[in-house]
Amino acid sequence: MSTFFIIIFEIIVRLVFGALFAVGAIYLFKGMKNSHPILGAISGLLTVGAVVSIFTPSSYLPQNRVTFTHHLTSQQAAESRAKSSNRADASSKRAESKSLAKAKASSKKAVAHAKSISTSKRNESIVQSLSGKKVKVGGISYEKVSMTTLTDTPEDYDGSNIQTRGTITFIQRDKSNSNMYFVVMVPKDSNTSSGYADGHGIVAQIDIDTLKDNNLTEGDDLTIDGGALQNEVTVNNKTVKMSVIVDSVTVHS
């Protein structure tokens, strides 16, 4: 669902709450045989708060909304919940192989890290500065991760809130959802002929409002915050290893 429709729904919900609080205030003041002025005053203050919140822009940020808190479509949210449930059901079966899986994951990360160091000093700086750190954006916690690590071990970040940085190389409208765009992003690498780290691209799913508000175009260098999903998006008949449902973006000049 786009940001526009989320905000419209928020306004309707807040109007309903405001009306209920107002009716409660009137009833507590006048509608009962024994009035309750204190409770009536509280209900009146809640009415004012609900009305004021409608005209407060910051109250529509994901962490302050009454309803929606993430830019997931209903289908994507259902798939994400299903994946979480399946992982919980299978956790007991994976207990015996947990240490082996961790060892393999650590090995993959080590190889990816060594690879990025050998290809570019810039990549080395990015990996060292981003590895494992947590940041809060709009009240939501994200794990900072380089785009090379994100694509080398996508299974480690599937379903996680992440922050990463890259350059836009291609923008395409989602054929199944006219309010979303598929934005292909890659990390830069001055040691390659293309100027980018080959094989490390992701797809950022960005809603039309965010795209237009930030005037995003090919060649823009930006940081994105959102939810990571593995093997969920197909662009030009090719399924990409990692996509991100974007909550917010920061464009770097």
XYZ file of C-alpha atoms in Angstrom:
253
model
C 0.000 0.000 0.000
C 1.368 3.461 -0.936
C 2.178 6.155 1.624
C -0.693 8.288 0.302
C -3.371 5.672 1.035
C -1.776 4.812 4.386
C -2.042 8.473 5.473
C -5.664 8.748 4.236
C -6.542 5.650 6.273
C -4.687 7.113 9.289
C -6.734 10.332 9.069
C -10.019 8.385 8.941
C -9.018 6.276 11.966
C -8.026 9.366 13.962
C -11.295 11.106 13.086
C -13.187 8.051 14.360
C -11.178 8.068 17.605
C -11.734 11.799 17.983
C -15.490 11.406 17.520
C -15.643 8.581 20.085
C -13.669 10.624 22.647
C -15.929 13.651 22.021
C -19.100 11.605 22.544
C -17.568 10.157 25.700
C -16.754 13.624 27.033
C -20.300 14.891 26.459
C -21.810 11.783 28.008
C -19.584 11.940 31.089
C -20.329 15.636 31.606
C -24.073 15.720 30.861
C -25.408 12.366 29.811
C -25.231 10.585 33.146
C -27.328 11.063 36.280
C -24.129 11.550 38.267
C -21.637 13.348 36.044
C -17.918 12.542 36.080
C -16.116 15.825 35.312
C -12.597 14.396 35.683
C -13.226 11.521 33.311
C -15.059 13.914 31.008
C -12.064 16.271 31.006
C -9.701 13.404 30.195
C -11.921 12.316 27.331
C -12.019 15.921 26.118
C -8.219 16.118 26.150
C -8.034 12.874 24.177
C -10.426 14.400 21.650
C -8.166 17.425 21.248
C -5.103 15.160 20.977
C -6.715 13.066 18.222
C -7.653 16.182 16.239
C -4.235 17.839 16.703
C -2.449 14.651 15.584
C -4.221 14.870 12.216
C -2.370 18.129 11.523
C 1.003 16.926 12.884
C 3.208 15.675 9.981
C 5.601 13.743 12.233
C 2.723 11.633 13.560
C 2.510 9.903 10.167
C 6.033 8.451 10.377
C 6.045 4.613 10.577
C 6.807 4.483 14.322
C 4.030 7.007 15.215
C 1.158 5.616 13.133
C -1.962 4.122 14.678
C -2.173 1.533 11.894
C 0.615 0.722 9.411
C 4.284 0.701 10.467
C 6.012 -0.722 7.378
C 5.820 -0.236 3.596
C 5.033 -3.900 2.903
C 2.249 -4.814 0.498
C -0.315 -7.200 1.943
C 1.069 -10.078 -0.118
C 4.665 -9.378 0.926
C 3.661 -9.045 4.577
C 1.848 -12.391 4.422
C 4.862 -14.040 2.801
C 7.184 -12.563 5.429
C 4.956 -13.823 8.272
C 4.766 -17.257 6.635
C 8.543 -17.425 6.384
C 8.930 -16.458 10.038
C 6.424 -19.148 11.063
C 8.173 -21.797 8.960
C 11.540 -20.897 10.443
C 10.093 -21.188 13.969
C 8.579 -24.622 13.209
C 11.846 -25.885 11.761
C 14.122 -24.466 14.481
C 14.096 -27.636 16.588
C 15.069 -29.762 13.572
C 18.005 -27.486 12.812
C 19.360 -27.554 16.383
C 21.849 -30.384 15.720
C 23.282 -28.700 12.605
C 23.282 -25.180 14.041
C 27.005 -25.072 14.812
C 27.858 -26.382 11.333
C 25.622 -23.801 9.674
C 27.245 -21.031 11.701
C 30.679 -22.268 10.680
C 29.690 -22.240 7.002
C 28.166 -18.779 7.322
C 31.297 -17.481 9.050
C 33.425 -18.989 6.308
C 31.309 -17.339 3.610
C 31.532 -13.996 5.373
C 35.301 -14.346 5.690
C 35.640 -15.132 1.968
C 33.361 -12.221 1.058
C 35.305 -9.896 3.324
C 38.660 -10.985 1.913
C 37.311 -10.637 -1.628
C 36.124 -7.098 -1.047
C 39.481 -6.131 0.507
C 41.432 -7.475 -2.471
C 39.246 -5.741 -5.070
C 39.144 -2.223 -3.665
C 40.384 -0.069 -0.773
C 37.031 1.677 -0.903
C 35.218 -1.624 -0.432
C 37.520 -2.422 2.500
C 36.587 0.876 4.157
C 32.879 0.274 3.622
C 32.950 -3.265 5.052
C 34.929 -2.238 8.124
C 32.733 0.798 8.857
C 29.406 -0.955 8.362
C 29.944 -4.437 9.775
C 27.506 -5.315 12.557
C 26.575 -1.784 13.625
C 23.010 -0.816 14.559
C 21.359 2.510 13.759
C 17.926 3.954 14.488
C 16.016 5.803 11.785
C 12.546 7.111 12.596
C 12.530 5.028 15.786
C 13.196 1.758 13.903
C 16.458 -0.177 14.447
C 18.439 -1.214 11.344
C 21.658 -3.228 10.943
C 24.250 -1.465 8.784
C 25.678 -3.810 6.163
C 27.705 -3.293 2.984
C 25.972 -4.240 -0.249
C 28.716 -6.765 -1.096
C 28.148 -8.627 2.186
C 24.378 -8.379 1.708
C 24.569 -10.160 -1.667
C 27.332 -12.634 -0.707
C 25.291 -14.019 2.229
C 21.642 -13.042 1.592
C 20.377 -15.883 3.796
C 21.891 -14.133 6.838
C 19.742 -11.030 6.325
C 16.467 -12.445 4.949
C 13.612 -10.861 6.936
C 15.917 -8.393 8.744
C 15.795 -4.594 8.915
C 18.988 -3.360 7.230
C 20.690 -0.149 6.095
C 22.967 -0.209 3.035
C 24.399 2.129 0.410
C 24.807 1.980 -3.364
C 24.290 3.698 -6.719
C 21.124 3.557 -8.849
C 21.747 1.955 -12.250
C 18.192 1.205 -13.398
C 14.603 2.136 -12.473
C 11.565 0.106 -13.539
C 7.923 0.311 -12.511
C 6.506 -2.791 -10.808
C 4.055 -4.283 -13.299
C 2.003 -5.893 -10.516
C 1.819 -2.749 -8.343
C 1.618 0.674 -10.020
C 2.562 2.412 -6.753
C 5.963 0.688 -6.468
C 9.206 0.901 -8.437
C 12.053 -1.593 -8.760
C 15.288 0.368 -8.326
C 18.457 -1.593 -9.160
C 21.409 -0.547 -6.977
C 25.082 -1.614 -6.973
C 28.146 -0.677 -4.878
C 30.911 1.286 -6.617
C 34.335 -0.278 -7.286
C 36.973 1.805 -9.069
C 39.055 -1.309 -9.834
C 36.528 -2.740 -12.309
C 35.974 -1.672 -15.922
C 32.333 -0.775 -15.217
C 33.141 1.210 -12.088
C 30.850 -1.031 -10.034
C 31.278 -4.243 -8.008
C 30.044 -6.811 -10.535
C 27.572 -9.401 -9.231
C 26.607 -7.437 -6.120
C 23.446 -5.658 -7.252
C 20.198 -5.572 -5.282
C 16.673 -4.351 -6.031
C 15.199 -1.661 -3.793
C 11.396 -1.620 -3.811
C 10.582 2.088 -3.462
C 7.048 3.528 -3.427
C 6.151 6.242 -5.935
C 5.880 8.979 -3.272
C 9.406 8.371 -1.943
C 10.766 8.189 -5.507
C 9.203 11.516 -6.511
C 9.808 13.335 -3.205
C 13.546 12.597 -3.490
C 13.654 13.037 -7.295
C 15.568 9.764 -7.634
C 17.310 9.123 -10.970
C 19.946 6.780 -12.380
C 23.416 7.605 -11.063
C 22.195 8.790 -7.638
C 24.246 7.620 -4.663
C 21.943 6.830 -1.754
C 21.531 5.044 1.552
C 18.361 2.992 2.021
C 16.657 1.669 5.173
C 14.172 -1.194 4.989
C 13.324 -4.881 5.214
C 15.522 -7.383 3.336
C 13.982 -10.305 1.416
C 15.853 -13.107 -0.365
C 14.793 -14.336 -3.841
C 11.478 -12.426 -3.789
C 11.765 -10.133 -6.846
C 12.116 -10.863 -10.568
C 13.405 -8.157 -12.925
C 13.696 -8.785 -16.672
C 12.881 -12.468 -16.092
C 15.728 -12.869 -13.601
C 15.223 -13.484 -9.868
C 17.586 -11.308 -7.830
C 19.247 -12.713 -4.707
C 18.354 -9.780 -2.472
C 15.689 -7.077 -2.462
C 14.810 -4.432 0.111
C 11.340 -3.022 0.876
C 12.412 0.574 1.477
C 11.163 2.622 4.446
C 13.327 5.692 3.845
C 16.202 6.950 1.681
C 19.068 9.444 2.053
C 20.537 10.880 -1.150
C 24.262 11.743 -1.066
C 25.525 14.602 -3.194
